[in-house]
Amino acid sequence: MAEILEIHPENPQPRLISSVVDVINNGGLIAYPTDSCYALGCSLDNKDGIERITRIRQLSAKHHFTLMCHDFAQLGQFVIVDNSAFRTIKALTPGPYTFILKATKEVPRRMLHAKKKTVGARIPQNRLSLDLIEQVGEPILSSTLLLPGEDEPLTDPVDVEARIGKLVDVIVASGTPATTPSTVVDFSSSTPVVRRVGAGSIDLFDIVEED
């Protein structure tokens, strides 16, 4: 079974953060709370990690994996943000939003949408997530911890252990996790489209077209 690590949500213990980062850097898969809800995470070059996430969530080739980024500068290294999207995305970060954007060559091909060559990217407003990303030194490849056939993501680390404890390496417990996934906004075409209404406000957007 996976190890559950209790980490302080406002002042994460550096030793424990380093322990989780070691797992990520050594090819492990973690379950961790973000500013929206629990997510599965691994390093960008972790082919096995992507396959494990795909099996746990039973994902199709149309699924957008997410790059969990530390700041806007890092986000800009991995996705293409044109002038029309820049101000909106900048205004909404950090926060519970995932943006679908064209990927740069820095993103491993296995992460991309099979046809569109796009990827999700976001900057969480969450100290734990940001500390992990900073120590890893690059975005954490992530996906919402929503199990097949269920409408709500897992939120309790004990439940996470009971349901998928044999499939991940570490489960991070940190304060009271949020229960709503991020709002997903697709910027891959000329007009932004809200693909999933979640924790973030959609007041800035005219088109809501949930998949």
C-alpha positions as semicolon CSV with decimal commas, in nm:
position;residue;x (nm);y (nm);z (nm)
1;M;0,000;0,000;0,000
2;A;0,103;0,357;-0,058
3;E;0,252;0,560;0,223
4;I;0,041;0,850;0,352
5;L;0,250;1,158;0,434
6;E;0,098;1,428;0,655
7;I;0,230;1,766;0,539
8;H;0,134;2,102;0,688
9;P;-0,079;2,295;0,433
10;E;0,054;2,644;0,513
11;N;0,409;2,564;0,620
12;P;0,505;2,241;0,442
13;Q;0,793;2,065;0,615
14;P;1,096;2,079;0,380
15;R;1,203;1,725;0,475
16;L;0,865;1,581;0,377
17;I;0,846;1,786;0,059
18;S;1,188;1,647;-0,034
19;S;1,064;1,294;0,033
20;V;0,774;1,339;-0,209
21;V;1,000;1,501;-0,468
22;D;1,238;1,203;-0,444
23;V;0,946;0,973;-0,525
24;I;0,852;1,185;-0,828
25;N;1,211;1,208;-0,953
26;N;1,262;0,834;-0,912
27;G;0,970;0,743;-1,135
28;G;0,693;0,725;-0,875
29;L;0,330;0,827;-0,892
30;I;0,174;1,042;-0,620
31;A;-0,176;1,148;-0,517
32;Y;-0,176;1,504;-0,383
33;P;-0,423;1,781;-0,297
34;T;-0,428;2,099;-0,505
35;D;-0,633;2,417;-0,477
36;S;-0,919;2,239;-0,653
37;C;-0,913;1,870;-0,553
38;Y;-0,685;1,566;-0,539
39;A;-0,471;1,494;-0,843
40;L;-0,241;1,217;-0,961
41;G;0,109;1,339;-1,042
42;C;0,442;1,225;-1,182
43;S;0,743;1,366;-1,368
44;L;0,711;1,475;-1,732
45;D;0,938;1,201;-1,866
46;N;0,771;0,923;-1,667
47;K;0,619;0,702;-1,936
48;D;0,517;0,441;-1,679
49;G;0,354;0,712;-1,467
50;I;0,142;0,829;-1,760
51;E;0,040;0,469;-1,831
52;R;-0,053;0,418;-1,465
53;I;-0,267;0,732;-1,461
54;T;-0,432;0,619;-1,784
55;R;-0,515;0,279;-1,633
56;I;-0,641;0,421;-1,302
57;R;-0,870;0,668;-1,475
58;Q;-0,937;0,458;-1,789
59;L;-0,856;0,757;-2,008
60;S;-0,893;0,784;-2,383
61;A;-0,653;0,943;-2,630
62;K;-0,870;1,258;-2,617
63;H;-0,780;1,325;-2,255
64;H;-0,576;1,635;-2,178
65;F;-0,307;1,577;-1,919
66;T;-0,218;1,888;-1,720
67;L;0,115;2,058;-1,661
68;M;0,103;2,184;-1,304
69;C;0,332;2,489;-1,324
70;H;0,499;2,704;-1,059
71;D;0,451;3,044;-1,224
72;F;0,356;3,216;-1,547
73;A;0,713;3,217;-1,677
74;Q;0,735;2,839;-1,642
75;L;0,393;2,794;-1,801
76;G;0,513;2,996;-2,099
77;Q;0,799;2,753;-2,161
78;F;0,561;2,464;-2,224
79;V;0,253;2,614;-2,390
80;I;0,196;2,883;-2,651
81;V;0,006;3,180;-2,510
82;D;-0,084;3,428;-2,783
83;N;-0,167;3,793;-2,727
84;S;-0,542;3,739;-2,721
85;A;-0,516;3,483;-2,439
86;F;-0,233;3,640;-2,239
87;R;-0,426;3,896;-2,034
88;T;-0,709;3,658;-1,946
89;I;-0,483;3,374;-1,840
90;K;-0,255;3,610;-1,650
91;A;-0,555;3,754;-1,462
92;L;-0,678;3,408;-1,359
93;T;-0,348;3,272;-1,231
94;P;-0,273;3,145;-0,980
95;G;-0,610;2,981;-0,930
96;P;-0,835;2,680;-0,996
97;Y;-0,822;2,700;-1,377
98;T;-0,681;2,460;-1,635
99;F;-0,607;2,612;-1,975
100;I;-0,599;2,401;-2,292
101;L;-0,327;2,541;-2,517
102;K;-0,098;2,442;-2,801
103;A;0,213;2,276;-2,661
104;T;0,572;2,373;-2,728
105;K;0,843;2,122;-2,817
106;E;0,932;2,099;-2,447
107;V;0,627;1,880;-2,385
108;P;0,674;1,504;-2,435
109;R;0,461;1,379;-2,724
110;R;0,294;1,113;-2,511
111;M;0,134;1,391;-2,304
112;L;-0,032;1,563;-2,598
113;H;-0,386;1,531;-2,725
114;A;-0,353;1,278;-3,006
115;K;-0,492;1,504;-3,280
116;K;-0,480;1,861;-3,156
117;K;-0,127;1,854;-3,007
118;T;-0,258;2,048;-2,712
119;V;-0,209;2,006;-2,339
120;G;-0,359;2,139;-2,017
121;A;-0,162;2,387;-1,807
122;R;-0,231;2,561;-1,479
123;I;-0,078;2,742;-1,184
124;P;-0,238;2,636;-0,854
125;Q;-0,298;2,871;-0,564
126;N;-0,172;2,616;-0,317
127;R;0,150;2,628;-0,113
128;L;0,200;2,251;-0,109
129;S;0,168;2,214;-0,486
130;L;0,394;2,511;-0,554
131;D;0,664;2,383;-0,317
132;L;0,659;2,042;-0,486
133;I;0,682;2,193;-0,835
134;E;0,963;2,426;-0,729
135;Q;1,172;2,141;-0,589
136;V;1,105;1,912;-0,885
137;G;1,236;2,194;-1,105
138;E;0,977;2,149;-1,380
139;P;0,599;2,113;-1,408
140;I;0,437;1,806;-1,254
141;L;0,233;1,603;-1,501
142;S;-0,110;1,577;-1,338
143;S;-0,465;1,454;-1,380
144;T;-0,771;1,498;-1,157
145;L;-0,824;1,199;-0,927
146;L;-1,164;1,113;-1,067
147;L;-1,223;0,740;-1,092
148;P;-1,412;0,578;-1,382
149;G;-1,789;0,598;-1,358
150;E;-1,786;0,847;-1,069
151;D;-1,905;1,207;-1,071
152;E;-1,700;1,333;-0,776
153;P;-1,322;1,319;-0,732
154;L;-1,167;1,153;-0,429
155;T;-1,095;1,400;-0,148
156;D;-1,006;1,199;0,163
157;P;-0,653;1,050;0,180
158;V;-0,789;0,746;0,366
159;D;-1,038;0,687;0,084
160;V;-0,760;0,736;-0,170
161;E;-0,555;0,469;0,007
162;A;-0,850;0,230;0,021
163;R;-0,938;0,274;-0,345
164;I;-0,603;0,306;-0,522
165;G;-0,341;0,259;-0,251
166;K;-0,184;-0,030;-0,441
167;L;-0,157;0,176;-0,760
168;V;0,029;0,484;-0,633
169;D;0,348;0,524;-0,431
170;V;0,269;0,816;-0,198
171;I;-0,053;0,984;-0,086
172;V;-0,009;1,336;0,049
173;A;-0,246;1,448;0,324
174;S;-0,244;1,824;0,377
175;G;-0,522;2,011;0,554
176;T;-0,880;1,994;0,430
177;P;-0,873;1,923;0,056
178;A;-1,099;2,107;-0,185
179;T;-1,369;1,899;-0,349
180;T;-1,431;2,066;-0,685
181;P;-1,212;2,015;-0,995
182;S;-1,063;2,313;-1,173
183;T;-1,255;2,501;-1,441
184;V;-1,120;2,401;-1,784
185;V;-1,096;2,670;-2,054
186;D;-0,994;2,576;-2,408
187;F;-0,781;2,845;-2,576
188;S;-0,673;2,626;-2,869
189;S;-0,906;2,802;-3,117
190;S;-0,985;3,166;-3,189
191;T;-1,250;3,192;-2,916
192;P;-1,205;3,053;-2,562
193;V;-1,453;2,781;-2,468
194;V;-1,528;2,662;-2,115
195;R;-1,505;2,281;-2,136
196;R;-1,568;2,212;-1,768
197;V;-1,734;2,435;-1,510
198;G;-1,548;2,386;-1,186
199;A;-1,403;2,578;-0,896
200;G;-1,317;2,892;-1,091
201;S;-1,565;3,163;-1,198
202;I;-1,663;3,165;-1,567
203;D;-1,782;3,528;-1,572
204;L;-1,510;3,628;-1,821
205;F;-1,623;3,377;-2,083
206;D;-1,914;3,377;-2,325
207;I;-1,908;3,018;-2,449
208;V;-1,970;2,721;-2,221
209;E;-1,960;2,389;-2,403
210;E;-1,891;2,110;-2,154
211;D;-1,755;1,788;-2,303
